[in-house]
Amino acid sequence: PPAEGKKAKAAVESNVGIENARNALKAGVLKIMSKIGISTLSSYHGAQIFECIGLHPEVVDVAFKGTASRVGGLDFAELQKETASLVKDSAYGGLDADDVKVFKLSNYGFINALQKGRGGEEHANSPRVAKLLHASVREDDPVERKNKYNDFVKELTETAPFGLRDLLQFKYADTPSDADISLREITERFVTGGMSLGALSRETHESLAMAMNRLGAASNSGEGGEDKVRNDHVGENRDTTWKHLRGKSIVAGDIAQSQIRQVASGRFGVTAPYLAAAAQIEIKVAQGAKPGEGGQLPGQKVDSYIASVRAATEGVTLISPPPHHDIYSIEDLAQLIFDLKAINPKARISVKLVSIIGIGTVACGVAKAGADVIQISGHDGGSGAAAISSIKHAGAPVELGLAESHTTLVENGLRGLVTVRADGGVRTGADVVKLALLGAEEFGFGTVAMVAAGCVMARVCHTNNCPVGVATQKEKLRARVRGEPEDVTRYFESVAEETADILKKLGLKSLREAVGRIDLLELVDDMNLSKTT
């Protein structure tokens, strides 16, 4: 029976329920097939074009014989224990039409069920974490700001592990370094994720760019299209051209130019002037958060301004084809790199790859093709426009792809030719240092940069209903945007300070010295994992 004050749910006939379940499963299978690129199922029987993450070798040998599995995980006994716990923890849901007791299993897969106190697993990006970060970046007193940033880090640390690097700890030196590590040299290695204009509101996109330019860092335009007015400093136009940015910290010397301009399979707003203004041009071969799918901006987020900047039609969804139609081989990639350098000889060329088994071989090909930067993109992320069905159960941890790429490039004598960048759930200075020790020289921040800019993790980006105006094009909601570049700069400065402190404890004199030093990492021995304890 329904709870008091609640309406009874309409009954579903058993045959209808079975058909609903069949349709849902069919839609899921077709979605996975399309992401992998399967057009004829019979051609892929036994192909094993996936890898196992989080399963013990005994399970893989029985259920997925021959499939790649690099990190181990749950064995049969632990899987049985987890399954039994689902039944044990199920909630009584009353009686059905035949007076049979109905129990509701806990939902361990999606958002709200995972918040603290409601059962299930924690999320690193939660409203609670967002509030702690907001408290830090909006604090004017430097000492108190650092304390509040430490609260943010503590919250993430105490609720970890969220990823593989949380299972690693530092091997600190007996004698810490007394080096004066430049924070500027650290922030210059930071970039924001490729979040396009339209996925984010104009105010947020420009505010992020201004903040990164202040730090000597780089913001990423996303898939294309940027207003030419952003190539000029604010100057005398603060109250005219830039009146939509209400942030009190906007000054004449600010510039909202995205230093990194992206080229994807969809060329919405990718023009010669767009490329010529870039300090770096990024070729997006694939997306770490949703590999197998191209960028997607819902039609309701394409207003007249977005359409004008991105050479699109107002109200029409922008979809980039999943495969990059220029690139079917390393030779094709080399040609595209050549073409981009022809239009902008001064720009560095970066290539964005997905963290997956075998990425080391691809990274070597990319280095030989003439790229300056190789970006290894992990599964954590997906913000601004990505549908939940696209970013769940997709991608692989950045740590695996980064370690493989760095090692393979070193073994083939190619590591010195390229800069390796990593992104995927980077939030703290500890994350930065751990990824550096695994081989990264530059670091991408996606969702957390949005949070610093005001995002509250409502997780409705793709609906165009962001309550704080960060990821919407609705004018009424955009009026709520905080629009403070200083919030973003304060966050990255705090990360840089934490990074410098850890480097000193490791006995290092710079972040550059940390690259590839895996000897300074060790496994956490006393970690209690919820699924195995």
Short mmCIF file of C-alpha atoms in Angstrom, two decimals:
data_model
loop_
_atom_site.label_atom_id
_atom_site.label_comp_id
_atom_site.label_asym_id
_atom_site.label_seq_id
_atom_site.Cartn_x
_atom_site.Cartn_y
_atom_site.Cartn_z
CA PRO A 1 0.00 0.00 0.00
CA PRO A 2 1.21 3.54 -0.67
CA ALA A 3 2.49 5.66 2.20
CA GLU A 4 0.10 8.14 3.73
CA GLY A 5 -0.41 11.08 1.39
CA LYS A 6 1.13 9.24 -1.58
CA LYS A 7 -0.73 8.05 -4.66
CA ALA A 8 -0.72 4.36 -5.48
CA LYS A 9 1.44 3.49 -8.45
CA ALA A 10 -0.40 2.15 -11.46
CA ALA A 11 -0.09 -1.62 -11.68
CA VAL A 12 1.83 -3.10 -14.60
CA GLU A 13 0.68 -6.38 -16.10
CA SER A 14 3.35 -9.08 -16.01
CA ASN A 15 3.52 -9.36 -19.81
CA VAL A 16 3.94 -5.58 -20.09
CA GLY A 17 6.66 -5.62 -17.44
CA ILE A 18 8.54 -8.35 -19.27
CA GLU A 19 8.30 -6.41 -22.53
CA ASN A 20 9.52 -3.25 -20.81
CA ALA A 21 12.51 -5.11 -19.40
CA ARG A 22 13.28 -6.64 -22.82
CA ASN A 23 13.15 -3.22 -24.50
CA ALA A 24 15.41 -1.71 -21.84
CA LEU A 25 17.96 -4.50 -22.26
CA LYS A 26 17.80 -4.17 -26.03
CA ALA A 27 18.38 -0.42 -25.86
CA GLY A 28 21.36 -1.01 -23.57
CA VAL A 29 22.91 -3.61 -25.87
CA LEU A 30 22.47 -1.39 -28.93
CA LYS A 31 23.99 1.55 -27.04
CA ILE A 32 27.10 -0.49 -26.16
CA MET A 33 27.38 -1.87 -29.69
CA SER A 34 27.25 1.62 -31.17
CA LYS A 35 29.90 2.92 -28.74
CA ILE A 36 32.25 0.08 -29.70
CA GLY A 37 31.53 0.51 -33.40
CA ILE A 38 29.80 -2.81 -33.98
CA SER A 39 27.50 -2.89 -36.99
CA THR A 40 27.23 -6.67 -37.43
CA LEU A 41 27.14 -8.64 -34.18
CA SER A 42 28.22 -11.95 -35.75
CA SER A 43 31.52 -10.38 -36.79
CA TYR A 44 32.45 -9.77 -33.16
CA HIS A 45 31.65 -13.06 -31.47
CA GLY A 46 34.58 -13.85 -29.18
CA ALA A 47 36.38 -10.59 -30.04
CA GLN A 48 36.79 -9.63 -26.34
CA ILE A 49 37.23 -5.97 -27.18
CA PHE A 50 36.96 -4.93 -23.55
CA GLU A 51 39.00 -5.35 -20.39
CA CYS A 52 38.09 -6.41 -16.88
CA ILE A 53 38.58 -3.90 -14.07
CA GLY A 54 38.02 -4.95 -10.47
CA LEU A 55 37.78 -8.73 -10.90
CA HIS A 56 40.09 -11.36 -9.40
CA PRO A 57 42.03 -13.61 -11.84
CA GLU A 58 40.00 -16.63 -10.67
CA VAL A 59 36.81 -14.91 -11.89
CA VAL A 60 38.39 -13.76 -15.15
CA ASP A 61 39.77 -17.26 -15.91
CA VAL A 62 36.32 -18.81 -15.50
CA ALA A 63 33.97 -16.15 -16.84
CA PHE A 64 36.14 -14.06 -19.17
CA LYS A 65 38.93 -16.39 -20.23
CA GLY A 66 41.64 -14.54 -22.14
CA THR A 67 40.38 -11.04 -21.36
CA ALA A 68 42.89 -8.42 -20.25
CA SER A 69 42.76 -7.68 -16.51
CA ARG A 70 45.56 -5.61 -15.02
CA VAL A 71 44.61 -4.78 -11.44
CA GLY A 72 42.75 -7.76 -9.93
CA GLY A 73 39.73 -7.32 -7.67
CA LEU A 74 36.74 -9.24 -6.32
CA ASP A 75 36.89 -13.04 -6.19
CA PHE A 76 33.89 -15.38 -6.22
CA ALA A 77 33.54 -15.40 -2.44
CA GLU A 78 33.46 -11.60 -2.33
CA LEU A 79 30.97 -11.41 -5.20
CA GLN A 80 28.71 -13.84 -3.33
CA LYS A 81 29.05 -11.76 -0.17
CA GLU A 82 28.16 -8.57 -2.04
CA THR A 83 25.13 -10.17 -3.71
CA ALA A 84 23.88 -11.52 -0.39
CA SER A 85 24.26 -8.09 1.20
CA LEU A 86 21.97 -6.59 -1.43
CA VAL A 87 19.19 -8.93 -0.35
CA LYS A 88 19.95 -8.47 3.34
CA ASP A 89 19.82 -4.68 3.05
CA SER A 90 16.71 -4.57 0.88
CA ALA A 91 13.76 -2.52 2.09
CA TYR A 92 10.29 -3.96 2.64
CA GLY A 93 7.97 -2.46 0.06
CA GLY A 94 4.63 -3.86 1.17
CA LEU A 95 2.44 -6.46 -0.53
CA ASP A 96 1.70 -6.86 -4.21
CA ALA A 97 -1.70 -7.65 -5.74
CA ASP A 98 -1.32 -11.32 -4.78
CA ASP A 99 -0.39 -10.52 -1.15
CA VAL A 100 3.25 -11.45 -1.79
CA LYS A 101 5.85 -9.45 0.12
CA VAL A 102 7.82 -7.11 -2.11
CA PHE A 103 11.35 -5.98 -1.28
CA LYS A 104 13.20 -3.11 -2.94
CA LEU A 105 16.91 -3.61 -3.56
CA SER A 106 19.27 -0.72 -2.82
CA ASN A 107 20.36 1.23 -5.88
CA TYR A 108 24.16 1.19 -5.93
CA GLY A 109 24.49 2.71 -9.36
CA PHE A 110 23.15 6.25 -9.53
CA ILE A 111 23.46 9.64 -8.00
CA ASN A 112 21.05 10.33 -5.15
CA ALA A 113 21.20 6.85 -3.70
CA LEU A 114 24.93 7.34 -3.23
CA GLN A 115 24.83 10.40 -1.00
CA LYS A 116 25.97 10.07 2.60
CA GLY A 117 23.44 8.50 4.92
CA ARG A 118 21.35 7.03 2.10
CA GLY A 119 23.25 3.82 1.53
CA GLY A 120 25.55 2.93 -1.32
CA GLU A 121 28.93 4.23 -2.32
CA GLU A 122 30.28 7.75 -1.99
CA HIS A 123 30.87 10.10 -4.91
CA ALA A 124 33.98 12.27 -4.98
CA ASN A 125 32.00 15.04 -6.64
CA SER A 126 29.12 15.48 -4.23
CA PRO A 127 27.16 18.55 -3.13
CA ARG A 128 28.89 18.27 0.24
CA VAL A 129 32.35 18.43 -1.35
CA ALA A 130 31.21 21.33 -3.56
CA LYS A 131 30.12 23.32 -0.49
CA LEU A 132 33.52 22.82 1.15
CA LEU A 133 35.33 24.00 -1.98
CA HIS A 134 33.04 27.02 -2.30
CA ALA A 135 33.74 27.94 1.32
CA SER A 136 37.47 27.87 0.57
CA VAL A 137 37.56 29.87 -2.68
CA ARG A 138 35.17 32.51 -1.36
CA GLU A 139 37.19 33.15 1.79
CA ASP A 140 39.17 36.42 1.66
CA ASP A 141 41.50 35.70 4.56
CA PRO A 142 44.48 33.64 3.23
CA VAL A 143 45.02 31.68 6.46
CA GLU A 144 41.37 30.78 6.84
CA ARG A 145 41.16 29.97 3.11
CA LYS A 146 43.97 27.44 3.48
CA ASN A 147 42.22 25.87 6.47
CA LYS A 148 39.00 25.54 4.50
CA TYR A 149 40.86 24.08 1.52
CA ASN A 150 42.37 21.52 3.89
CA ASP A 151 38.81 20.65 5.00
CA PHE A 152 37.96 20.03 1.35
CA VAL A 153 41.01 17.76 0.94
CA LYS A 154 40.27 15.98 4.23
CA GLU A 155 36.71 15.21 3.13
CA LEU A 156 37.99 13.62 -0.09
CA THR A 157 40.71 11.71 1.76
CA GLU A 158 38.48 10.33 4.50
CA THR A 159 35.79 9.10 2.08
CA ALA A 160 38.32 7.63 -0.38
CA PRO A 161 39.11 5.45 -2.23
CA PHE A 162 37.46 6.78 -5.36
CA GLY A 163 40.12 5.64 -7.84
CA LEU A 164 43.24 3.54 -8.23
CA ARG A 165 45.59 6.30 -7.10
CA ASP A 166 43.80 6.36 -3.74
CA LEU A 167 45.30 2.91 -3.16
CA LEU A 168 48.79 4.42 -3.43
CA GLN A 169 50.66 6.46 -0.85
CA PHE A 170 53.83 8.55 -0.89
CA LYS A 171 57.22 7.36 0.37
CA TYR A 172 58.39 10.54 2.03
CA ALA A 173 62.10 11.38 2.31
CA ASP A 174 63.94 11.20 5.63
CA THR A 175 65.12 14.75 4.99
CA PRO A 176 62.57 17.04 3.32
CA SER A 177 63.67 19.47 0.62
CA ASP A 178 64.11 23.12 1.59
CA ALA A 179 63.75 24.29 -2.01
CA ASP A 180 61.73 27.42 -2.79
CA ILE A 181 59.31 25.83 -5.26
CA SER A 182 57.64 28.35 -7.57
CA LEU A 183 53.85 28.10 -7.50
CA ARG A 184 53.75 29.78 -10.91
CA GLU A 185 55.81 26.95 -12.41
CA ILE A 186 53.22 24.52 -11.04
CA THR A 187 50.10 26.38 -12.20
CA GLU A 188 51.58 26.75 -15.69
CA ARG A 189 51.20 22.96 -15.98
CA PHE A 190 47.44 23.11 -15.30
CA VAL A 191 44.71 23.12 -17.97
CA THR A 192 40.94 22.93 -17.81
CA GLY A 193 38.99 20.17 -19.51
CA GLY A 194 37.50 20.55 -22.98
CA MET A 195 34.09 21.98 -22.04
CA SER A 196 32.49 23.76 -24.95
CA LEU A 197 30.65 27.05 -25.16
CA GLY A 198 27.05 25.90 -24.99
CA ALA A 199 27.75 23.02 -22.66
CA LEU A 200 28.73 25.79 -20.23
CA SER A 201 27.12 29.19 -20.06
CA ARG A 202 28.93 32.08 -21.71
CA GLU A 203 29.70 33.63 -18.33
CA THR A 204 31.27 30.45 -16.93
CA HIS A 205 33.26 29.66 -20.08
CA GLU A 206 34.76 33.16 -20.17
CA SER A 207 35.36 33.31 -16.43
CA LEU A 208 37.33 30.06 -16.51
CA ALA A 209 39.44 31.36 -19.39
CA MET A 210 40.22 34.62 -17.59
CA ALA A 211 41.23 32.75 -14.46
CA MET A 212 43.56 30.35 -16.26
CA ASN A 213 45.20 33.17 -18.19
CA ARG A 214 45.94 34.97 -14.92
CA LEU A 215 47.75 31.86 -13.68
CA GLY A 216 49.78 31.33 -16.84
CA ALA A 217 47.75 28.15 -17.29
CA ALA A 218 45.43 27.26 -20.19
CA SER A 219 41.70 26.86 -20.62
CA ASN A 220 40.28 24.59 -23.29
CA SER A 221 37.61 25.88 -25.68
CA GLY A 222 35.93 22.52 -26.09
CA GLU A 223 34.82 21.32 -29.51
CA GLY A 224 34.89 24.66 -31.25
CA GLY A 225 33.56 28.14 -31.63
CA GLU A 226 34.78 31.15 -29.71
CA ASP A 227 33.72 34.77 -29.96
CA LYS A 228 36.50 36.84 -31.56
CA VAL A 229 36.01 39.54 -28.92
CA ARG A 230 37.65 37.14 -26.48
CA ASN A 231 41.00 37.55 -28.27
CA ASP A 232 41.29 41.08 -26.82
CA HIS A 233 41.91 42.22 -23.27
CA VAL A 234 39.00 43.68 -21.32
CA GLY A 235 40.60 47.13 -21.38
CA GLU A 236 38.11 49.98 -21.23
CA ASN A 237 35.16 47.76 -22.14
CA ARG A 238 34.44 46.29 -18.71
CA ASP A 239 31.00 47.90 -18.47
CA THR A 240 30.03 47.45 -22.12
CA THR A 241 31.37 44.38 -23.95
CA TRP A 242 31.88 42.51 -20.65
CA LYS A 243 28.89 43.75 -18.65
CA HIS A 244 27.48 40.20 -18.54
CA LEU A 245 30.41 39.23 -16.30
CA ARG A 246 29.32 40.72 -13.05
CA GLY A 247 32.35 39.45 -11.13
CA LYS A 248 33.98 42.13 -9.00
CA SER A 249 37.46 40.87 -9.89
CA ILE A 250 37.26 41.56 -13.65
CA VAL A 251 40.05 44.00 -14.50
CA ALA A 252 41.31 45.74 -17.64
CA GLY A 253 44.23 43.31 -18.02
CA ASP A 254 42.02 40.21 -18.13
CA ILE A 255 41.59 38.26 -21.36
CA ALA A 256 39.00 35.52 -21.94
CA GLN A 257 40.88 33.81 -24.76
CA SER A 258 41.03 30.01 -24.60
CA GLN A 259 44.69 29.13 -25.14
CA ILE A 260 43.77 25.58 -26.20
CA ARG A 261 41.40 25.30 -29.18
CA GLN A 262 39.91 21.90 -29.88
CA VAL A 263 39.32 20.18 -33.22
CA ALA A 264 36.89 17.27 -33.07
CA SER A 265 35.00 15.30 -35.71
CA GLY A 266 32.23 17.90 -35.64
CA ARG A 267 33.54 21.27 -36.81
CA PHE A 268 31.06 23.60 -35.15
CA GLY A 269 32.78 26.98 -35.23
CA VAL A 270 36.21 25.67 -36.24
CA THR A 271 37.42 28.39 -38.60
CA ALA A 272 40.81 29.68 -39.74
CA PRO A 273 40.72 32.67 -37.31
CA TYR A 274 39.66 30.32 -34.48
CA LEU A 275 42.74 28.13 -35.10
CA ALA A 276 45.11 31.02 -35.78
CA ALA A 277 44.40 32.53 -32.34
CA ALA A 278 45.35 29.33 -30.46
CA ALA A 279 48.49 28.75 -28.44
CA GLN A 280 47.72 25.04 -28.67
CA ILE A 281 45.41 23.06 -30.94
CA GLU A 282 43.98 19.85 -29.51
CA ILE A 283 42.85 17.01 -31.78
CA LYS A 284 40.15 15.14 -29.89
CA VAL A 285 40.39 11.57 -31.15
CA ALA A 286 38.09 10.39 -28.37
CA GLN A 287 36.63 11.34 -24.98
CA GLY A 288 37.77 9.67 -21.78
CA ALA A 289 34.42 10.03 -20.03
CA LYS A 290 32.43 8.55 -22.90
CA PRO A 291 34.69 6.76 -25.39
CA GLY A 292 32.92 5.66 -28.54
CA GLU A 293 30.65 8.72 -28.56
CA GLY A 294 31.28 12.14 -29.99
CA GLY A 295 30.45 15.45 -28.38
CA GLN A 296 26.77 16.16 -27.99
CA LEU A 297 25.09 19.46 -27.24
CA PRO A 298 21.30 19.23 -26.80
CA GLY A 299 19.25 21.50 -29.04
CA GLN A 300 17.73 23.40 -26.12
CA LYS A 301 21.21 24.63 -25.22
CA VAL A 302 21.87 26.04 -28.72
CA ASP A 303 20.49 29.56 -28.41
CA SER A 304 21.02 32.37 -30.93
CA TYR A 305 24.40 33.41 -29.46
CA ILE A 306 25.77 29.85 -29.31
CA ALA A 307 24.54 29.21 -32.86
CA SER A 308 26.23 32.35 -34.17
CA VAL A 309 29.59 31.55 -32.56
CA ARG A 310 29.56 27.85 -33.45
CA ALA A 311 28.23 28.26 -37.01
CA ALA A 312 25.13 26.23 -36.17
CA THR A 313 21.35 26.53 -36.28
CA GLU A 314 19.47 27.70 -33.21
CA GLY A 315 17.64 24.87 -31.46
CA VAL A 316 19.34 22.08 -33.45
CA THR A 317 21.37 19.49 -31.51
CA LEU A 318 25.09 19.48 -32.27
CA ILE A 319 26.49 15.95 -32.52
CA SER A 320 30.02 15.00 -33.46
CA PRO A 321 30.34 11.57 -35.10
CA PRO A 322 31.99 9.03 -32.75
CA PRO A 323 35.02 8.27 -34.95
CA HIS A 324 37.18 11.18 -35.99
CA HIS A 325 36.45 11.04 -39.71
CA ASP A 326 39.90 12.38 -40.60
CA ILE A 327 41.74 9.68 -38.70
CA TYR A 328 41.67 6.03 -39.66
CA SER A 329 45.43 5.55 -39.30
CA ILE A 330 48.53 7.19 -37.85
CA GLU A 331 49.25 8.48 -41.36
CA ASP A 332 45.91 10.29 -41.37
CA LEU A 333 46.72 11.78 -37.98
CA ALA A 334 50.13 12.93 -39.22
CA GLN A 335 48.43 14.68 -42.15
CA LEU A 336 45.99 16.49 -39.86
CA ILE A 337 48.84 17.58 -37.59
CA PHE A 338 50.69 18.88 -40.67
CA ASP A 339 47.60 20.80 -41.84
CA LEU A 340 47.05 22.40 -38.43
CA LYS A 341 50.69 23.45 -38.15
CA ALA A 342 50.38 24.99 -41.61
CA ILE A 343 47.56 27.25 -40.47
CA ASN A 344 49.21 28.07 -37.13
CA PRO A 345 52.96 27.30 -37.13
CA LYS A 346 53.43 28.64 -33.58
CA ALA A 347 50.80 26.44 -31.95
CA ARG A 348 51.65 23.25 -30.09
CA ILE A 349 49.57 20.29 -31.30
CA SER A 350 48.06 17.97 -28.71
CA VAL A 351 46.22 14.71 -29.29
CA LYS A 352 43.62 13.50 -26.81
CA LEU A 353 43.50 9.73 -26.31
CA VAL A 354 41.37 7.48 -24.10
CA SER A 355 42.94 5.50 -21.29
CA ILE A 356 42.58 1.89 -22.44
CA ILE A 357 44.65 -1.27 -22.79
CA GLY A 358 47.12 -0.89 -25.65
CA ILE A 359 47.27 2.90 -25.49
CA GLY A 360 51.07 2.76 -25.22
CA THR A 361 51.40 1.58 -28.81
CA VAL A 362 49.01 4.30 -30.00
CA ALA A 363 50.94 6.92 -28.03
CA CYS A 364 54.15 5.93 -29.81
CA GLY A 365 52.42 6.36 -33.17
CA VAL A 366 51.10 9.77 -32.13
CA ALA A 367 54.60 10.87 -31.09
CA LYS A 368 55.99 9.76 -34.46
CA ALA A 369 53.15 11.60 -36.23
CA GLY A 370 54.52 14.89 -34.93
CA ALA A 371 52.33 15.71 -31.93
CA ASP A 372 53.78 17.94 -29.21
CA VAL A 373 51.44 16.84 -26.42
CA ILE A 374 49.72 13.52 -25.73
CA GLN A 375 46.74 13.74 -23.39
CA ILE A 376 45.68 10.58 -21.57
CA SER A 377 42.03 10.94 -20.61
CA GLY A 378 40.49 8.80 -17.87
CA HIS A 379 36.89 7.80 -17.29
CA ASP A 380 36.19 10.31 -14.52
CA GLY A 381 34.35 13.34 -15.81
CA GLY A 382 31.70 14.15 -18.35
CA SER A 383 30.27 17.57 -17.62
CA GLY A 384 28.23 20.33 -19.20
CA ALA A 385 26.23 18.32 -21.73
CA ALA A 386 27.00 14.61 -21.34
CA ALA A 387 23.98 12.41 -20.73
CA ILE A 388 24.14 10.08 -17.72
CA SER A 389 23.59 7.06 -19.98
CA SER A 390 26.74 8.02 -21.88
CA ILE A 391 29.18 8.42 -19.00
CA LYS A 392 28.19 5.47 -16.82
CA HIS A 393 30.12 2.20 -17.19
CA ALA A 394 32.46 3.65 -19.81
CA GLY A 395 36.17 4.38 -20.03
CA ALA A 396 39.05 3.24 -17.83
CA PRO A 397 41.12 4.75 -15.00
CA VAL A 398 43.64 7.35 -16.14
CA GLU A 399 46.34 5.74 -13.99
CA LEU A 400 46.44 2.61 -16.17
CA GLY A 401 46.68 4.47 -19.47
CA LEU A 402 49.19 6.98 -18.11
CA ALA A 403 51.56 4.36 -16.71
CA GLU A 404 51.41 2.30 -19.91
CA SER A 405 51.94 5.31 -22.20
CA HIS A 406 54.86 6.71 -20.22
CA THR A 407 56.59 3.32 -19.99
CA THR A 408 56.09 2.46 -23.66
CA LEU A 409 57.32 5.88 -24.83
CA VAL A 410 60.43 5.50 -22.67
CA GLU A 411 61.13 1.98 -23.94
CA ASN A 412 60.92 3.19 -27.54
CA GLY A 413 63.08 6.28 -27.03
CA LEU A 414 60.20 8.67 -27.76
CA ARG A 415 59.44 10.09 -24.32
CA GLY A 416 61.60 13.17 -24.84
CA LEU A 417 59.72 14.16 -27.98
CA VAL A 418 56.38 14.81 -26.30
CA THR A 419 54.74 16.27 -23.22
CA VAL A 420 52.36 13.86 -21.50
CA ARG A 421 49.22 15.32 -19.95
CA ALA A 422 46.76 13.41 -17.76
CA ASP A 423 43.18 14.16 -16.83
CA GLY A 424 40.52 12.21 -15.03
CA GLY A 425 39.17 13.21 -11.63
CA VAL A 426 42.13 15.43 -10.68
CA ARG A 427 41.08 17.48 -7.65
CA THR A 428 43.94 17.93 -5.18
CA GLY A 429 47.67 18.47 -4.99
CA ALA A 430 48.08 14.82 -3.99
CA ASP A 431 46.38 13.82 -7.25
CA VAL A 432 48.77 16.04 -9.19
CA VAL A 433 51.88 14.58 -7.57
CA LYS A 434 50.73 10.96 -7.91
CA LEU A 435 50.03 11.42 -11.62
CA ALA A 436 53.40 13.14 -12.02
CA LEU A 437 55.11 10.17 -10.38
CA LEU A 438 53.30 7.92 -12.87
CA GLY A 439 54.65 9.97 -15.78
CA ALA A 440 52.50 13.09 -16.35
CA GLU A 441 53.97 16.56 -16.88
CA GLU A 442 50.73 18.50 -17.26
CA PHE A 443 47.36 18.05 -15.58
CA GLY A 444 43.77 18.55 -16.69
CA PHE A 445 40.99 19.68 -14.33
CA GLY A 446 37.42 19.33 -15.55
CA THR A 447 34.47 19.02 -13.18
CA VAL A 448 36.30 20.49 -10.19
CA ALA A 449 37.06 23.67 -12.17
CA MET A 450 33.32 24.03 -12.76
CA VAL A 451 32.72 23.54 -9.03
CA ALA A 452 35.24 26.27 -8.21
CA ALA A 453 33.34 28.51 -10.64
CA GLY A 454 30.09 27.88 -8.79
CA CYS A 455 28.74 24.45 -9.82
CA VAL A 456 26.78 22.75 -7.02
CA MET A 457 26.77 19.24 -8.55
CA ALA A 458 23.04 19.21 -9.24
CA ARG A 459 23.80 16.82 -12.13
CA VAL A 460 21.26 18.29 -14.53
CA CYS A 461 23.75 19.75 -17.03
CA HIS A 462 22.24 17.98 -20.03
CA THR A 463 18.73 19.26 -19.24
CA ASN A 464 19.65 22.97 -19.55
CA ASN A 465 18.32 23.57 -16.02
CA CYS A 466 21.49 24.22 -14.02
CA PRO A 467 20.18 25.99 -10.88
CA VAL A 468 23.26 28.24 -10.56
CA GLY A 469 23.65 29.11 -14.24
CA VAL A 470 26.97 27.35 -14.79
CA ALA A 471 25.77 24.88 -17.43
CA THR A 472 22.65 26.39 -18.95
CA GLN A 473 21.69 28.89 -21.64
CA LYS A 474 18.46 30.05 -19.96
CA GLU A 475 18.84 33.76 -19.23
CA LYS A 476 16.88 33.60 -15.98
CA LEU A 477 19.25 30.92 -14.63
CA ARG A 478 22.39 32.51 -16.09
CA ALA A 479 21.58 35.61 -14.06
CA ARG A 480 22.57 33.55 -11.00
CA VAL A 481 26.13 32.90 -12.23
CA ARG A 482 28.65 34.10 -9.68
CA GLY A 483 31.09 35.04 -12.46
CA GLU A 484 34.22 35.31 -10.31
CA PRO A 485 37.53 34.36 -11.98
CA GLU A 486 39.16 34.94 -8.60
CA ASP A 487 37.31 31.93 -7.18
CA VAL A 488 38.99 29.74 -9.80
CA THR A 489 42.46 31.26 -9.34
CA ARG A 490 42.22 30.76 -5.58
CA TYR A 491 41.40 27.10 -6.05
CA PHE A 492 44.32 26.43 -8.38
CA GLU A 493 46.70 28.38 -6.17
CA SER A 494 45.63 26.21 -3.23
CA VAL A 495 46.27 23.07 -5.29
CA ALA A 496 49.69 24.40 -6.24
CA GLU A 497 50.54 25.11 -2.59
CA GLU A 498 49.55 21.58 -1.59
CA THR A 499 51.56 20.19 -4.51
CA ALA A 500 54.67 22.15 -3.44
CA ASP A 501 54.32 20.95 0.17
CA ILE A 502 54.16 17.30 -0.91
CA LEU A 503 57.12 17.70 -3.27
CA LYS A 504 59.23 19.06 -0.43
CA LYS A 505 58.27 16.12 1.81
CA LEU A 506 59.38 13.79 -1.00
CA GLY A 507 62.76 15.51 -1.07
CA LEU A 508 62.17 17.03 -4.51
CA LYS A 509 62.96 20.54 -5.72
CA SER A 510 60.39 20.88 -8.51
CA LEU A 511 57.39 19.20 -10.07
CA ARG A 512 59.56 18.38 -13.09
CA GLU A 513 61.77 16.20 -10.87
CA ALA A 514 58.75 14.12 -9.89
CA VAL A 515 57.87 12.93 -13.41
CA GLY A 516 58.18 9.15 -13.69
CA ARG A 517 59.48 8.60 -10.14
CA ILE A 518 57.31 5.58 -9.37
CA ASP A 519 59.87 4.56 -6.73
CA LEU A 520 58.28 7.24 -4.53
CA LEU A 521 54.92 5.43 -4.48
CA GLU A 522 53.84 2.35 -2.55
CA LEU A 523 50.61 0.48 -1.91
CA VAL A 524 48.44 1.40 1.05
CA ASP A 525 48.52 -1.61 3.36
CA ASP A 526 45.68 -0.83 5.74
CA MET A 527 43.01 0.30 3.28
CA ASN A 528 39.52 -0.97 4.13
CA LEU A 529 37.48 -1.49 0.97
CA SER A 530 33.70 -1.59 1.41
CA LYS A 531 33.18 -4.54 -0.90
CA THR A 532 35.79 -6.80 0.70
CA THR A 533 35.40 -6.07 4.41
#
